[in-house]
Tab-separated table of C-alpha atoms and ligand atoms in Angstrom:
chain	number	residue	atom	x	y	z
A	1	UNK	CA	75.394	-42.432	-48.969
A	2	UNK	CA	75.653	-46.048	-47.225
A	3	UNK	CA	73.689	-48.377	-49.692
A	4	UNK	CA	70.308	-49.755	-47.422
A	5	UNK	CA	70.852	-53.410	-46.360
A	6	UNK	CA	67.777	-55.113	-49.240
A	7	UNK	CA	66.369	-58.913	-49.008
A	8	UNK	CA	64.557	-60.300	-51.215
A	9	UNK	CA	61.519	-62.823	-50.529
A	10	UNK	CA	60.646	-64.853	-53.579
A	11	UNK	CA	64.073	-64.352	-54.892
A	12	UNK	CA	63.886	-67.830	-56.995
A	13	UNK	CA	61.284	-66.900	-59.074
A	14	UNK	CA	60.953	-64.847	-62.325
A	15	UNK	CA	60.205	-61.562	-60.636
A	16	UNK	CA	62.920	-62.619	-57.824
A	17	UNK	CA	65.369	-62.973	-60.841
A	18	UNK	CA	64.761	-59.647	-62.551
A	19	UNK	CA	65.365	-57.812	-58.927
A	20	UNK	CA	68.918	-59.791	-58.899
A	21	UNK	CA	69.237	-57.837	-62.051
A	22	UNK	CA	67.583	-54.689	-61.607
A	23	UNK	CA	69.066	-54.091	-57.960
A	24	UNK	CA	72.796	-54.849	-59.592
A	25	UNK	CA	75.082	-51.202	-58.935
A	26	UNK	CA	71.870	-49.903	-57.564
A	27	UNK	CA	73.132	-46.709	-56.373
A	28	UNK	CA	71.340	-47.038	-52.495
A	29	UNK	CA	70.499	-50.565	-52.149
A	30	UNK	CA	72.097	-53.807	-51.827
A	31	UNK	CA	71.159	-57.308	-51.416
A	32	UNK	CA	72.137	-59.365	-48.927
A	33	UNK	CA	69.683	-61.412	-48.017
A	34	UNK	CA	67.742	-64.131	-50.402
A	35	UNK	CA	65.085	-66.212	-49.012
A	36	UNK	CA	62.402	-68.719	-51.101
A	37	UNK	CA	60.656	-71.518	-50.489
A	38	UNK	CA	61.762	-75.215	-48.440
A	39	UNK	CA	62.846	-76.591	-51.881
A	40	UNK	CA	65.781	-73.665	-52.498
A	41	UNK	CA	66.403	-73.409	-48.072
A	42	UNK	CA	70.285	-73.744	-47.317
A	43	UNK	CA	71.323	-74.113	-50.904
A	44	UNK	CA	73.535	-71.317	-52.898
A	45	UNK	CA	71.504	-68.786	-54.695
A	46	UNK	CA	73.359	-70.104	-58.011
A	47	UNK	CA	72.421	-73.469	-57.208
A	48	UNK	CA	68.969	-72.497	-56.096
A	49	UNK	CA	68.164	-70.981	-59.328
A	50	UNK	CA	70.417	-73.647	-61.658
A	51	UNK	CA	67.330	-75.083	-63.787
A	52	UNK	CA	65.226	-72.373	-63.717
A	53	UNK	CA	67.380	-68.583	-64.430
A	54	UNK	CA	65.509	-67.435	-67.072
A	55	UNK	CA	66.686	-63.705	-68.311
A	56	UNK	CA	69.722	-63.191	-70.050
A	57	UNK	CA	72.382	-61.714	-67.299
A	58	UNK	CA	74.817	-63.405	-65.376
A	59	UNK	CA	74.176	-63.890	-61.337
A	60	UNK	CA	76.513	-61.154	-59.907
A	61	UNK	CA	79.125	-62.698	-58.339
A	62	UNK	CA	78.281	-61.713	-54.595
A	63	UNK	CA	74.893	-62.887	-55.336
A	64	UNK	CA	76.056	-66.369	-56.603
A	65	UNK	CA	76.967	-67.876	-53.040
A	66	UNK	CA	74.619	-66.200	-50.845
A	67	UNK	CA	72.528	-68.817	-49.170
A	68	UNK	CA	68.786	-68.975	-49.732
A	69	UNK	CA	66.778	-68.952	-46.281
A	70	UNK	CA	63.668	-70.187	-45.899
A	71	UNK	CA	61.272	-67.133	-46.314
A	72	UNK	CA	59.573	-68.802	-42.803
A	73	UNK	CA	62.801	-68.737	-41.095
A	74	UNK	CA	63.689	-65.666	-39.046
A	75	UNK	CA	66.749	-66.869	-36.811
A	76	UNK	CA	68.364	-67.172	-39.868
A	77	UNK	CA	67.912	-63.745	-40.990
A	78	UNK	CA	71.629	-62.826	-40.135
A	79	UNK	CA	72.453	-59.876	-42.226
A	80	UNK	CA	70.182	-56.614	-40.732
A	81	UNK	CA	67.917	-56.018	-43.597
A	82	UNK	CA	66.102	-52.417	-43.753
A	83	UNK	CA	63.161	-53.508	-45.852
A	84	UNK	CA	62.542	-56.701	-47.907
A	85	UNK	CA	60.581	-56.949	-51.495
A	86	UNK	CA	58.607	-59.701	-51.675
A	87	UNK	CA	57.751	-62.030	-54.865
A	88	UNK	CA	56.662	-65.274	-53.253
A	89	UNK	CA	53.980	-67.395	-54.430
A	90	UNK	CA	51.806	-69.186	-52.328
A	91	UNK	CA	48.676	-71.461	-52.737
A	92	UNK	CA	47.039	-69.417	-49.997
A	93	UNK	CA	46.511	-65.771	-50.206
A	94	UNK	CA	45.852	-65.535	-46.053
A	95	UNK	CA	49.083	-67.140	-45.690
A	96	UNK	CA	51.035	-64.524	-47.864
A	97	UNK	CA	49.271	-61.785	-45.821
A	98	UNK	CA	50.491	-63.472	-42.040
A	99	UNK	CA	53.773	-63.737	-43.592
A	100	UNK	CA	54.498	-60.215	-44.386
A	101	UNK	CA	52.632	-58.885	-41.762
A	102	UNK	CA	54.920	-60.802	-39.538
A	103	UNK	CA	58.215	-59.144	-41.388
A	104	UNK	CA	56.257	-56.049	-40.866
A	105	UNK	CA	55.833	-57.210	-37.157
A	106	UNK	CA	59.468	-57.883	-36.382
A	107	UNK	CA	60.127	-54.055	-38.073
A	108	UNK	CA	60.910	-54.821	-41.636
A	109	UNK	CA	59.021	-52.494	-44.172
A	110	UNK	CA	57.966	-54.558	-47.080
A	111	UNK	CA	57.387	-53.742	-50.369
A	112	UNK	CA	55.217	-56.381	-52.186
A	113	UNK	CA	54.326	-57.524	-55.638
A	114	UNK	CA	51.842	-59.897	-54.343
A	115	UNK	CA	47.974	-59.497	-54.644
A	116	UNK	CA	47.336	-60.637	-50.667
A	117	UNK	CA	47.320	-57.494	-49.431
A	118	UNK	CA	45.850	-55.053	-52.299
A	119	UNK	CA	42.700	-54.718	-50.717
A	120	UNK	CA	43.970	-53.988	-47.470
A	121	UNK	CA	42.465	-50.615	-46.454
A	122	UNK	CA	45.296	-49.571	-44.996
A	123	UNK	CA	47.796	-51.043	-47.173
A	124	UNK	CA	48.677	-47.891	-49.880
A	125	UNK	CA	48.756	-49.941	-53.662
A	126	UNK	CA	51.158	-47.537	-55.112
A	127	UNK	CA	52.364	-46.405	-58.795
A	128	UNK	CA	54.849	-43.667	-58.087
A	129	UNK	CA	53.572	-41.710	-60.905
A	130	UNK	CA	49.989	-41.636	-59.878
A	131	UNK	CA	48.896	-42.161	-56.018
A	132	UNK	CA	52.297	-41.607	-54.272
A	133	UNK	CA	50.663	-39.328	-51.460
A	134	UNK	CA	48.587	-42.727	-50.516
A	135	UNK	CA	51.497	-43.920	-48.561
A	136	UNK	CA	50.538	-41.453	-45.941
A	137	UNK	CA	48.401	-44.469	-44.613
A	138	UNK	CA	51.229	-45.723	-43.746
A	139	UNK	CA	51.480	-44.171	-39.964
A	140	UNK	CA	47.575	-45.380	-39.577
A	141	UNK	CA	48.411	-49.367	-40.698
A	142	UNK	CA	51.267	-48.798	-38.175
A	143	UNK	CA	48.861	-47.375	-35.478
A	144	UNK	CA	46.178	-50.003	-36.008
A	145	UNK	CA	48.511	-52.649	-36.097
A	146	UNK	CA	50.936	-52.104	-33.909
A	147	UNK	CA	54.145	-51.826	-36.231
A	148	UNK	CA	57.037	-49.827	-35.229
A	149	UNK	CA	59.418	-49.442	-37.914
A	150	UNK	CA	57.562	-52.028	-40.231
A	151	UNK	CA	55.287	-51.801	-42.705
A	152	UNK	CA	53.343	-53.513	-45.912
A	153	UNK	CA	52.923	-51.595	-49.057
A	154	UNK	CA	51.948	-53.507	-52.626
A	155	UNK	CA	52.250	-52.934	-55.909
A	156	UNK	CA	49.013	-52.992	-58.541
A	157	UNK	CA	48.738	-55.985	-60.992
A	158	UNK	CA	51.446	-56.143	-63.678
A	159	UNK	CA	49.258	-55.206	-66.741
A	160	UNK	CA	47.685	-52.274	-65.135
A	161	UNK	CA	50.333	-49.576	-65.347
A	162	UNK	CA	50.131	-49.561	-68.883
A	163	UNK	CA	46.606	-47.531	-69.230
A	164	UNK	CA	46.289	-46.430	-65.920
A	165	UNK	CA	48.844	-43.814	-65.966
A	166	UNK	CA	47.349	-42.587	-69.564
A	167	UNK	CA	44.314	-42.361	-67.809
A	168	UNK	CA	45.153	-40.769	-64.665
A	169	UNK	CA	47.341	-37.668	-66.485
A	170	UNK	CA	44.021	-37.144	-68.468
A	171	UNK	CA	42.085	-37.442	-64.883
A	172	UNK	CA	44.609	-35.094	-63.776
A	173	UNK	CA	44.567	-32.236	-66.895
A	174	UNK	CA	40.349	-32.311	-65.976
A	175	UNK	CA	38.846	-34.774	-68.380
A	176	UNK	CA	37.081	-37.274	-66.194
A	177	UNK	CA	36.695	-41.089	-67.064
A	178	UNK	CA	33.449	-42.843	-66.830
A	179	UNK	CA	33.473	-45.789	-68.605
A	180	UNK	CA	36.478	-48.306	-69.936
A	181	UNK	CA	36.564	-51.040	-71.894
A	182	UNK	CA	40.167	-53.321	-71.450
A	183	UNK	CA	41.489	-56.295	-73.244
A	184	UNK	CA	44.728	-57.268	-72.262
A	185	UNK	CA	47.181	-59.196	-73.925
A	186	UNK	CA	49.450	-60.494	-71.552
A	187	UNK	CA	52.997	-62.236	-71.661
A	188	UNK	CA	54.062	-65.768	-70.466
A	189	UNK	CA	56.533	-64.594	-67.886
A	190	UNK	CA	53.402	-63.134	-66.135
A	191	UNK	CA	52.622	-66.651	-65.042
A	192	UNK	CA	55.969	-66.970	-63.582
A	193	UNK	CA	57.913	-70.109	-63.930
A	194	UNK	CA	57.395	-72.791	-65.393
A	195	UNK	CA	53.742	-70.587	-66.313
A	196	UNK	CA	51.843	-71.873	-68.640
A	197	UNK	CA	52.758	-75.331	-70.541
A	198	UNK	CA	54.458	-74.998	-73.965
A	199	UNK	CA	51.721	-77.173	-75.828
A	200	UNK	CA	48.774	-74.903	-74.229
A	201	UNK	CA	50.321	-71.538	-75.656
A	202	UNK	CA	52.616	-71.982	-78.869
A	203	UNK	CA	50.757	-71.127	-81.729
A	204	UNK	CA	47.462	-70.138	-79.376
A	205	UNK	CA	45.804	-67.304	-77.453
A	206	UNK	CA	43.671	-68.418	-74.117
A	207	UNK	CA	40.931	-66.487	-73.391
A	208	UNK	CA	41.301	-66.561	-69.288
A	209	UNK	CA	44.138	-65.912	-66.642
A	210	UNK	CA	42.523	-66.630	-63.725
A	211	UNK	CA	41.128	-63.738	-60.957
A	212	UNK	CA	42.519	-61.062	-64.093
A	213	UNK	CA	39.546	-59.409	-64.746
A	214	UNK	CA	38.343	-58.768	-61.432
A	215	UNK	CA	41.956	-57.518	-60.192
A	216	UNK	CA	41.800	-55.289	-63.452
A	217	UNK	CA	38.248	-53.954	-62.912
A	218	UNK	CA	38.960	-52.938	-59.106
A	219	UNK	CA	42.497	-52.435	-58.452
A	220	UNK	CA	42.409	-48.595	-60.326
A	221	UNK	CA	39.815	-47.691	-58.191
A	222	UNK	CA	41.772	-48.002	-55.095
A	223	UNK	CA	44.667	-46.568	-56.953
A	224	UNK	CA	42.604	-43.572	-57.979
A	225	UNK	CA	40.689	-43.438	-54.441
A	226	UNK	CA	41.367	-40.885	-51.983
A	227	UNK	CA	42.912	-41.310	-47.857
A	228	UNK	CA	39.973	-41.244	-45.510
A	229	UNK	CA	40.876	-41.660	-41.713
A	230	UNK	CA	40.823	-45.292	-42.048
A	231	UNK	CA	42.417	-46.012	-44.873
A	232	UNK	CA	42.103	-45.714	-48.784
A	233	UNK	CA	38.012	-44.756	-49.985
A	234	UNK	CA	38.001	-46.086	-53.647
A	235	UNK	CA	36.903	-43.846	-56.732
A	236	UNK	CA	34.150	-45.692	-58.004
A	237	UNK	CA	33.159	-43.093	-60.670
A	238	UNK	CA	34.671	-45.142	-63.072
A	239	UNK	CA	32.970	-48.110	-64.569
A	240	UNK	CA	35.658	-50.999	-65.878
A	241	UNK	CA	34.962	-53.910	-68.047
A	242	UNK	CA	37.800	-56.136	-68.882
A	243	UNK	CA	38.402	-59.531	-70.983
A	244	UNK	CA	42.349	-60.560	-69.790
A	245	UNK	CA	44.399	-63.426	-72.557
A	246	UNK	CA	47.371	-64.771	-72.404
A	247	UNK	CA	49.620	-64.226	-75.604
A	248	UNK	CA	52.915	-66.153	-76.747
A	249	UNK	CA	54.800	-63.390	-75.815
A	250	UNK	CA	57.767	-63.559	-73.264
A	251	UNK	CA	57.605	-60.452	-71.972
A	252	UNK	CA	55.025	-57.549	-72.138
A	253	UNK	CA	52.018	-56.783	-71.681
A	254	UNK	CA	49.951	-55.350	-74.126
A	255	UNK	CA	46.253	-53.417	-73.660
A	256	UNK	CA	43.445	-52.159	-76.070
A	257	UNK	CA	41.606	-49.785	-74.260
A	258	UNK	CA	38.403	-48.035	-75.348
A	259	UNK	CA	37.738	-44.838	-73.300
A	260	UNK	CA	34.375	-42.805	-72.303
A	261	UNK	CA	35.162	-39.368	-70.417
A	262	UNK	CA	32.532	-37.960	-68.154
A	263	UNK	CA	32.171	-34.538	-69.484
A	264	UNK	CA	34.575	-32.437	-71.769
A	265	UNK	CA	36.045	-34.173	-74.310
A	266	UNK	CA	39.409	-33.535	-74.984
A	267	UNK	CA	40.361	-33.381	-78.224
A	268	UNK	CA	43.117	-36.098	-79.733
A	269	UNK	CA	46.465	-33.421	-80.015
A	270	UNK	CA	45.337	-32.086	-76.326
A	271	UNK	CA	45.681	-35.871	-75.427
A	272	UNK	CA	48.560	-36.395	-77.102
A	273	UNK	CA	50.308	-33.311	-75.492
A	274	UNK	CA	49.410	-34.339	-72.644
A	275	UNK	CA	50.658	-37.676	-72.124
A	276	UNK	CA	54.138	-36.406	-73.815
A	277	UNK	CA	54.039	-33.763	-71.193
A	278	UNK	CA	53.379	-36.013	-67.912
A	279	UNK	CA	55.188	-36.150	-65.654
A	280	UNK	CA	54.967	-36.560	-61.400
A	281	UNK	CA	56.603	-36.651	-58.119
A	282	UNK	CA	59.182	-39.431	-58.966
A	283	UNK	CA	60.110	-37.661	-62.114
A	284	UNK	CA	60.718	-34.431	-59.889
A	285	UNK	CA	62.726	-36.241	-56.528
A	286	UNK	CA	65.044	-37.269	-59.885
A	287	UNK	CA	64.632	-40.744	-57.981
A	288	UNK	CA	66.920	-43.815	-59.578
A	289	UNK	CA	64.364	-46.049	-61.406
A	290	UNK	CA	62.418	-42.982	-62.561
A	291	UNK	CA	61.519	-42.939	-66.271
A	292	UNK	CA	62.124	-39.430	-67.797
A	293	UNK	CA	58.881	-39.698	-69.557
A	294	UNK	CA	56.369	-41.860	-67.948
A	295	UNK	CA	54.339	-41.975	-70.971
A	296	UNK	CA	55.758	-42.415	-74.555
A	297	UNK	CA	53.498	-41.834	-77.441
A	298	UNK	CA	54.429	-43.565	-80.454
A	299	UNK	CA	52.988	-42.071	-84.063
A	300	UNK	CA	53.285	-44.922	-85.654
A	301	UNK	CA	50.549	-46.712	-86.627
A	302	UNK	CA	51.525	-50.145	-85.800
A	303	UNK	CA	53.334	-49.249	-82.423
A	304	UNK	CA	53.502	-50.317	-79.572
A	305	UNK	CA	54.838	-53.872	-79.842
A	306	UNK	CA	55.940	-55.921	-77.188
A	307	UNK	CA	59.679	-56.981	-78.924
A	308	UNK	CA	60.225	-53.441	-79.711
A	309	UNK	CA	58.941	-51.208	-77.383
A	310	UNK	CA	58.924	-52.998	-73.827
A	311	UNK	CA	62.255	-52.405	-72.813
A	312	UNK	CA	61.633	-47.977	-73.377
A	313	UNK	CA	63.805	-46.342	-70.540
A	314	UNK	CA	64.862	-49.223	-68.818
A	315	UNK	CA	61.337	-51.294	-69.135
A	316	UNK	CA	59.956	-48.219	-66.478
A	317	UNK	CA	58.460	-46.311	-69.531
A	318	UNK	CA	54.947	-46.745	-70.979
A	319	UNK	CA	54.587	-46.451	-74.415
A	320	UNK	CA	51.148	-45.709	-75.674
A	321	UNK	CA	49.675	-45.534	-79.586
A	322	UNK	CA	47.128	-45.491	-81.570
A	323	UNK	CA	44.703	-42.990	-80.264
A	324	UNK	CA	41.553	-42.802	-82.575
A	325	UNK	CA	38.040	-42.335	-82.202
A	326	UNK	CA	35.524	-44.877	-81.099
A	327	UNK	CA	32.257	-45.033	-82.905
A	328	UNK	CA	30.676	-46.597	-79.264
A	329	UNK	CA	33.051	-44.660	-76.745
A	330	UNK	CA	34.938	-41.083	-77.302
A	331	UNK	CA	38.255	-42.550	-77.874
A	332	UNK	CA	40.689	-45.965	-78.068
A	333	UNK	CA	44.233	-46.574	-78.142
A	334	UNK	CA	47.077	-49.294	-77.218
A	335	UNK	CA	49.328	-49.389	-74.388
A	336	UNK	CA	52.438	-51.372	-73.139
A	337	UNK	CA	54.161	-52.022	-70.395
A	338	UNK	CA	56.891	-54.564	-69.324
A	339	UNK	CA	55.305	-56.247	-66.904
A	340	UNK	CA	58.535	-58.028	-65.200
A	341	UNK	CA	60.040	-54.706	-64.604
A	342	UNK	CA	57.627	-51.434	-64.550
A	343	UNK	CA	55.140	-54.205	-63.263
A	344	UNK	CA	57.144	-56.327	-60.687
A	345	UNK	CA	60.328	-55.547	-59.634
A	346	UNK	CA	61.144	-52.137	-61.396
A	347	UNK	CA	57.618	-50.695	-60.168
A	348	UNK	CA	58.420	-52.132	-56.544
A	349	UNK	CA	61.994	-50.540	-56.474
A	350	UNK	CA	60.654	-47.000	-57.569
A	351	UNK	CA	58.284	-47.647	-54.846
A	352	UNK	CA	61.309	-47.972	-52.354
A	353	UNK	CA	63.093	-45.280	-53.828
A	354	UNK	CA	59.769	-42.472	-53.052
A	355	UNK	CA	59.776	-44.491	-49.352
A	356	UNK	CA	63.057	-43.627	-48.667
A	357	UNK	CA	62.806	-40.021	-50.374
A	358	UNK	CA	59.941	-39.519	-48.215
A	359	UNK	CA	61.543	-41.052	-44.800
A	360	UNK	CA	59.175	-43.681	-44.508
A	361	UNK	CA	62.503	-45.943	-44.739
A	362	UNK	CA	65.295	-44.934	-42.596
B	401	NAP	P1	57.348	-67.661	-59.653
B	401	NAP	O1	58.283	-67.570	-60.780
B	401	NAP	O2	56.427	-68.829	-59.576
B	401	NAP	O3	58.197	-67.563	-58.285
B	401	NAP	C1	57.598	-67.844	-57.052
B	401	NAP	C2	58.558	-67.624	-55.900
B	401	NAP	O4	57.860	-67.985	-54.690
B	401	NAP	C3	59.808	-68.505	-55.957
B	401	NAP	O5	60.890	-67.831	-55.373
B	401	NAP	C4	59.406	-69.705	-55.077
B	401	NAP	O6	60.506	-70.339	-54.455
B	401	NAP	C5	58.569	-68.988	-54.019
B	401	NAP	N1	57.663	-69.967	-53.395
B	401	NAP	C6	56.841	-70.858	-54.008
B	401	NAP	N2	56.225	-71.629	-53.081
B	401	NAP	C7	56.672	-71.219	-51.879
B	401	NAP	C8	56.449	-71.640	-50.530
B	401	NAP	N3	55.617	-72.644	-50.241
B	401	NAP	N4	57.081	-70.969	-49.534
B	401	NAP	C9	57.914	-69.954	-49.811
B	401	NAP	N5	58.202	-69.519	-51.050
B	401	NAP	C10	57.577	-70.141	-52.073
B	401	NAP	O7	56.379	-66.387	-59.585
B	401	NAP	P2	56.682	-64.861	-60.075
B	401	NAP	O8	56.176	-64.665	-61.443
B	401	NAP	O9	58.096	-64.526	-59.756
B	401	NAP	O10	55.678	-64.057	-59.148
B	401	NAP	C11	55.960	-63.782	-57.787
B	401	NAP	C12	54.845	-62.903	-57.228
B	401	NAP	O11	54.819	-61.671	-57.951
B	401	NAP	C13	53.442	-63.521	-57.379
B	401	NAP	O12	52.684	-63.151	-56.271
B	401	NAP	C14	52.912	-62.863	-58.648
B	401	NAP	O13	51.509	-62.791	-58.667
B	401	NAP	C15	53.522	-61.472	-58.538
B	401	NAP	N6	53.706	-60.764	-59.802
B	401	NAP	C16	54.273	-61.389	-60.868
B	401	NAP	C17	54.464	-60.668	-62.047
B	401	NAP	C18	55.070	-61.276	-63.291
B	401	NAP	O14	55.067	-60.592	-64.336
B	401	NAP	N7	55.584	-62.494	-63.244
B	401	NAP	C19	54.089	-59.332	-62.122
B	401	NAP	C20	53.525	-58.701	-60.989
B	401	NAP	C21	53.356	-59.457	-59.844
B	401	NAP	P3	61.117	-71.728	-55.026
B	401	NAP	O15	61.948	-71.376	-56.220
B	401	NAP	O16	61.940	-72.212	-53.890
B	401	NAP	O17	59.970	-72.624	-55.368
């Protein structure tokens, strides 16, 4: 198969970074175009990135000299790219959503990490394992808006995967949520780069990451929301309360999760058994970045830990412990998930992978 033509928006930055890695002998996509902000414009990627690389793998070589376009500049856009992920940052969330509706615009499907567009009705927020018929909105954000070939789909918050897909294979075996409690303990590299200042986490926990809580108390019920005609209707059977820190940890998030179901009660083995027995749609297409087991439970007590359990199949795994009773809810456990790769760029390239399974990328 010819490899798809990739570019990468945001390709400076820490999730930018771990695509240059991830996407390296990617067996159907290459990058050939790298684009960032003003400050990186018409230098060499290598350059570009000099002061800031920040995971442990060289630049590929064909990687190294490419020059970084301004993410604003189109003429420029030499190489024919078939779809673009995007990882930019910028102070204003309207401006992120112009921009890759624009790329969208000019026919460039877009696969994004940023939070712009995740309430866009008609922008599907996708984790492969759980909502992957959603991008069947696709043809009606096209419709509505015009698009030919483009398109905009996003990716949920980095710390949700975690719990969400424990949750959603019980959803899915018949026990019913209603209520969650979620503390999240979440890594450094989540604030990308430079993040948060040395002297405000070594040796500290804070207590707020800004518009956390709100993205973790809404984005699963889009995720877990059914296609109406004009978009996605969120499920809002399920009642969230979260409390989101940041940890010194470098990569990883971590989340405590205290669990109420509607109904039947499952009881702890049948849970068990059934998040070692998940598995969904890009576990079946055998697709690239697919974790064998989206959910690994751990039996020991003091697992899951970020240094020892966030790189599980790749970083695409889940790994889950813990499970016990609650004397206020039914049940409460642990969860982990990488949140550079199953939660940035390793999420976003399964993501492409089911788009071009399913045809929506040509
Ligand atoms: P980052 O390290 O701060 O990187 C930001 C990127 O945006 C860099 O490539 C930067 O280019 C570019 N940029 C900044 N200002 C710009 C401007 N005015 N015009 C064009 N480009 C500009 O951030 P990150 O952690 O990689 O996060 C990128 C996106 O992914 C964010 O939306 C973030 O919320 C989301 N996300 C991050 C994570 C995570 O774990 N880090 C997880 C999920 C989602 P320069 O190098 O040229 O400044």
């Amino acid at each position: 198969m010819k490899k798809l033509n990739v570019g990468i928006l945001g390709a400076t930055g820490v999730v930018g970074q771990n695509y240059i890695k991830l996407l390296k002998d990617h067996p159907w996509f290459q990058i050939v175009d790298v684009a960032a902000s003003p400050r990186s414009a018409d230098k060499t990627y290598k350059e570009a990135v000099k002061q800031k690389w920040q995971i442990s793998f060289s630049i590929p070589k064909d990687i190294r000299e490419l020059i970084v376009r301004d993410v604003q500049d189109f003429d420029s856009l030499k190489n024919e790219v078939d779809f673009v992920f995007s990882a930019i940052t910028l102070p204003d969330k309207e401006d992120i959503k112009k921009l890759e509706f624009k790329y969208a615009e000019k026919g460039i499907p877009v696969i994004s990490n940023n939070s712009a567009h995740r309430w866009t009705p008609d922008v599907p927020m996708i984790i492969g394992e759980i909502n992957h018929e959603h991008i069947n909105v696709i043809p009606i954000q096209q419709k509505r808006r015009g698009f030919n070939t483009g398109f905009v789909v996003v990716k949920p918050n980095c710390s949700l995967q975690s719990y969400l897909t424990p949750i959603y294979a019980l959803e899915k075996a018949g026990y019913k949520i209603s209520n969650l409690i979620i503390t999240t303990l979440q890594a450094v590299s989540g604030a990308g780069y430079p993040g948060v200042s040395s002297m405000d986490i070594v040796d500290n926990i804070v207590p707020f990451i800004s518009g956390e809580e709100e993205k973790t108390e809404r984005e699963p019920l889009k995720i877990l929301g059914t296609l109406g005609e004009d978009g996605i209707i969120n499920d809002d059977s399920i009642k969230i309360s979260a409390t989101c820190t940041r940890v010194p940890v470098i990569d990883g998030h971590t989340a405590s999760v205290n669990m109420k179901f509607q109904e039947k009660i499952p009881k702890i083995e049948e849970i068990i058994s059934i998040w070692k027995n998940f598995k969904s749609i890009p576990q079946e297409l055998d697709l690239p970045f697919a974790p064998t087991h989206p959910i690994i439970y751990l039996n020991n007590i003091d697992r899951p830990q970020p240094k020892k359990d966030r790189d599980s199949d790749k970083g695409m795994a889940v790994t889950v412990g813990r499970l016990r009773e609650d004397n206020i809810f039914d049940y409460k456990f642990v969860s982990l998930s990488h949140n550079t790769v199953r939660g940035a760029a390793g999420g976003a390239i399964l993501n492409a992978e089911l788009l071009v399974a399913k045809g929506f990328i040509k």
